[in-house]
Amino acid sequence: FWKEISKFEQCGAWDKRPLRNAQKHYAALDAVLPYKLVKWMEEKFSNQLIDFILILSDKKKNKLSMNYPIDFL
C-alpha cells in the first residue's frame, strides 16, 4: 500500500516569514521521509538497494509524484 504526500507546499512563498504551519510540516516531512525511505528499502531490498535507487532516479527525471509505502510512514 502506498500513500501520496502532497507537494503543494513545495511552490509556496518560502521567503515570507513567519512560515505557515503547513510549510513547517512540509519541510519536516521533506527532511525525514528520504531518510526513512532509505531505511525501509534497506530492510525490504537490502541486496537490491542500488538497483532500486537507480530505478527511482530515472523515474524522478520524469517528474512523478512522491509516493511512500504506508507501512514505512
Coordinates of N, CA, C and O in Angstrom, one line a residue:
F1 N 0.8 -1.2 0.0 CA 0.0 0.0 0.0 C 0.9 1.2 0.0 O 1.9 1.3 0.7
W2 N 0.5 2.2 -0.7 CA 1.2 3.5 -0.9 C 0.4 4.7 -0.5 O -0.8 4.7 -0.7
K3 N 1.0 5.7 0.1 CA 0.3 6.9 0.4 C 1.0 8.1 -0.3 O 2.2 8.2 -0.2
E4 N 0.2 8.9 -1.0 CA 0.8 10.0 -1.7 C 0.9 11.2 -0.7 O 0.0 11.5 0.1
I5 N 2.1 11.8 -0.8 CA 2.3 13.0 0.0 C 2.2 14.2 -0.9 O 2.8 14.3 -1.9
S6 N 1.4 15.2 -0.4 CA 1.1 16.4 -1.2 C 2.4 17.2 -1.4 O 3.1 17.4 -0.4
K7 N 2.6 17.7 -2.6 CA 3.8 18.5 -2.9 C 3.3 20.0 -3.1 O 4.1 20.8 -3.6
F8 N 2.1 20.3 -2.7 CA 1.6 21.6 -2.9 C 2.5 22.7 -2.2 O 2.7 23.7 -2.9
E9 N 3.0 22.5 -1.0 CA 3.8 23.5 -0.4 C 5.1 23.7 -1.0 O 5.8 24.7 -0.7
Q10 N 5.5 22.8 -1.8 CA 6.9 22.9 -2.5 C 7.0 24.3 -3.2 O 8.1 24.8 -3.2
C11 N 5.9 24.8 -3.7 CA 5.9 26.0 -4.5 C 5.4 27.2 -3.7 O 5.1 28.2 -4.2
G12 N 5.4 27.1 -2.4 CA 4.9 28.1 -1.5 C 5.9 29.3 -1.4 O 7.0 29.2 -1.9
A13 N 5.4 30.3 -0.8 CA 6.3 31.5 -0.6 C 7.2 31.3 0.6 O 6.9 31.7 1.7
W14 N 8.3 30.6 0.4 CA 9.3 30.3 1.5 C 10.1 31.5 2.0 O 10.7 31.4 3.0
D15 N 10.1 32.6 1.2 CA 10.8 33.8 1.7 C 10.0 34.6 2.6 O 10.6 35.5 3.3
K16 N 8.7 34.4 2.7 CA 7.9 35.1 3.7 C 7.9 34.5 5.1 O 7.8 33.3 5.2
R17 N 8.0 35.4 6.1 CA 8.0 34.9 7.5 C 6.9 35.6 8.2 O 6.5 36.7 7.9
P18 N 6.3 34.9 9.2 CA 6.6 33.5 9.6 C 6.1 32.5 8.6 O 5.1 32.8 7.9
L19 N 6.7 31.4 8.6 CA 6.3 30.3 7.8 C 4.9 29.8 8.3 O 4.7 29.8 9.5
R20 N 4.1 29.4 7.4 CA 2.8 28.8 7.9 C 3.0 27.4 8.4 O 4.0 26.7 8.1
N21 N 2.1 26.9 9.3 CA 2.2 25.6 9.8 C 2.3 24.5 8.8 O 3.1 23.5 8.9
A22 N 1.6 24.7 7.7 CA 1.6 23.7 6.6 C 3.0 23.7 5.9 O 3.5 22.6 5.6
Q23 N 3.7 24.8 5.8 CA 5.1 24.9 5.3 C 6.0 24.2 6.3 O 6.9 23.4 5.8
K24 N 5.9 24.4 7.5 CA 6.7 23.7 8.5 C 6.6 22.2 8.5 O 7.5 21.5 8.5
H25 N 5.3 21.8 8.4 CA 5.0 20.4 8.3 C 5.6 19.8 7.0 O 6.3 18.7 7.1
Y26 N 5.5 20.5 5.9 CA 6.1 20.0 4.6 C 7.6 19.9 4.8 O 8.2 18.9 4.3
A27 N 8.2 20.9 5.3 CA 9.7 20.9 5.5 C 10.2 19.8 6.4 O 11.2 19.1 6.0
A28 N 9.4 19.5 7.4 CA 9.8 18.4 8.3 C 9.7 17.0 7.5 O 10.6 16.2 7.6
L29 N 8.6 16.9 6.8 CA 8.4 15.6 6.0 C 9.5 15.5 5.0 O 10.0 14.4 4.7
D30 N 9.8 16.6 4.3 CA 10.8 16.6 3.2 C 12.1 16.3 3.8 O 13.0 15.7 3.0
A31 N 12.4 16.6 5.0 CA 13.7 16.3 5.6 C 13.8 14.8 6.1 O 14.8 14.2 5.9
V32 N 12.7 14.3 6.7 CA 12.8 13.0 7.3 C 12.4 11.8 6.4 O 12.9 10.7 6.5
L33 N 11.5 12.1 5.4 CA 11.0 11.0 4.6 C 12.1 10.3 3.7 O 12.1 9.1 3.6
P34 N 13.0 11.1 3.1 CA 14.0 10.4 2.3 C 14.9 9.4 3.2 O 15.2 8.3 2.8
Y35 N 15.2 9.9 4.4 CA 16.0 9.0 5.3 C 15.2 7.8 5.7 O 15.7 6.7 5.6
K36 N 13.9 8.0 6.0 CA 13.1 6.8 6.4 C 12.9 5.9 5.2 O 12.8 4.7 5.4
L37 N 12.7 6.5 4.0 CA 12.6 5.6 2.9 C 13.8 4.7 2.6 O 13.6 3.6 2.3
V38 N 15.0 5.3 2.7 CA 16.2 4.5 2.6 C 16.3 3.4 3.6 O 16.6 2.3 3.3
K39 N 15.9 3.7 4.8 CA 16.0 2.7 5.9 C 15.0 1.6 5.6 O 15.2 0.4 5.8
W40 N 13.8 2.0 5.1 CA 12.7 1.0 4.8 C 13.2 0.1 3.6 O 13.0 -1.1 3.7
M41 N 13.8 0.7 2.6 CA 14.3 0.0 1.5 C 15.5 -0.9 1.9 O 15.6 -2.1 1.3
E42 N 16.3 -0.5 2.8 CA 17.4 -1.4 3.3 C 16.8 -2.7 3.9 O 17.3 -3.8 3.7
E43 N 15.7 -2.5 4.6 CA 15.1 -3.7 5.2 C 14.4 -4.6 4.2 O 14.5 -5.8 4.3
K44 N 13.7 -4.0 3.2 CA 12.9 -4.7 2.3 C 13.8 -5.2 1.1 O 13.5 -6.3 0.5
F45 N 14.8 -4.5 0.7 CA 15.5 -4.8 -0.5 C 17.0 -4.7 -0.3 O 17.8 -4.3 -1.2
S46 N 17.5 -5.2 0.8 CA 18.9 -5.0 1.1 C 19.9 -5.3 0.0 O 20.8 -4.6 -0.3
N47 N 19.7 -6.4 -0.7 CA 20.7 -6.8 -1.7 C 20.4 -6.2 -3.1 O 21.1 -6.2 -4.0
Q48 N 19.2 -5.5 -3.2 CA 18.8 -4.9 -4.5 C 18.7 -3.4 -4.3 O 18.2 -2.7 -5.2
L49 N 19.2 -2.8 -3.2 CA 19.0 -1.4 -3.0 C 19.6 -0.5 -4.1 O 18.9 0.5 -4.5
I50 N 20.8 -0.7 -4.5 CA 21.4 0.1 -5.5 C 20.5 0.1 -6.8 O 20.3 1.2 -7.4
D51 N 20.1 -1.0 -7.3 CA 19.3 -1.1 -8.5 C 18.0 -0.3 -8.3 O 17.5 0.4 -9.2
F52 N 17.4 -0.4 -7.1 CA 16.1 0.2 -6.8 C 16.3 1.8 -6.8 O 15.5 2.5 -7.4
I53 N 17.4 2.3 -6.3 CA 17.7 3.7 -6.3 C 17.9 4.2 -7.7 O 17.4 5.3 -8.1
L54 N 18.6 3.4 -8.5 CA 18.8 3.8 -9.9 C 17.4 3.9 -10.6 O 17.2 4.8 -11.4
I55 N 16.5 3.0 -10.4 CA 15.2 3.0 -11.0 C 14.5 4.2 -10.6 O 13.9 4.9 -11.4
L56 N 14.5 4.5 -9.3 CA 13.8 5.7 -8.7 C 14.4 7.0 -9.4 O 13.6 7.9 -9.7
S57 N 15.7 7.1 -9.5 CA 16.3 8.3 -10.1 C 15.9 8.5 -11.5 O 15.6 9.6 -11.9
D58 N 15.7 7.4 -12.3 CA 15.2 7.6 -13.6 C 13.8 8.0 -13.7 O 13.4 8.9 -14.5
K59 N 13.0 7.5 -12.8 CA 11.6 8.0 -12.7 C 11.4 9.4 -12.2 O 10.6 10.1 -12.7
K60 N 12.3 9.8 -11.4 CA 12.3 11.2 -10.9 C 12.5 12.2 -12.0 O 11.9 13.3 -12.0
K61 N 13.3 11.8 -12.9 CA 13.6 12.7 -14.1 C 12.3 13.0 -14.9 O 12.1 14.0 -15.5
N62 N 11.3 12.0 -14.8 CA 10.0 12.2 -15.4 C 9.0 12.9 -14.6 O 7.9 13.0 -14.9
K63 N 9.5 13.4 -13.4 CA 8.7 14.2 -12.5 C 7.4 13.5 -12.0 O 6.3 14.1 -12.0
L64 N 7.5 12.3 -11.6 CA 6.4 11.6 -11.0 C 6.2 12.1 -9.6 O 7.1 12.6 -8.9
S65 N 5.0 11.9 -9.0 CA 4.7 12.4 -7.7 C 5.5 11.5 -6.7 O 5.8 10.4 -7.0
M66 N 5.7 12.0 -5.5 CA 6.4 11.3 -4.5 C 5.4 10.4 -3.8 O 4.4 10.9 -3.2
N67 N 5.7 9.1 -3.8 CA 4.8 8.2 -3.1 C 5.6 7.4 -2.1 O 6.8 7.0 -2.4
Y68 N 5.0 7.1 -1.0 CA 5.7 6.4 0.1 C 4.9 5.2 0.6 O 3.7 5.3 0.7
P69 N 5.5 4.1 0.8 CA 4.7 2.9 1.3 C 4.1 3.3 2.7 O 4.8 3.9 3.6
I70 N 2.8 2.9 2.9 CA 2.2 3.2 4.2 C 2.9 2.6 5.4 O 3.0 3.3 6.4
D71 N 3.3 1.4 5.3 CA 4.0 0.8 6.5 C 5.3 1.4 6.8 O 5.9 1.1 7.8
F72 N 5.8 2.3 5.9 CA 7.1 2.9 6.2 C 6.9 4.3 6.9 O 7.7 4.7 7.6
L73 N 5.7 4.9 6.8 CA 5.4 6.2 7.4 C 5.2 6.1 8.9 O 4.9 5.2 9.6

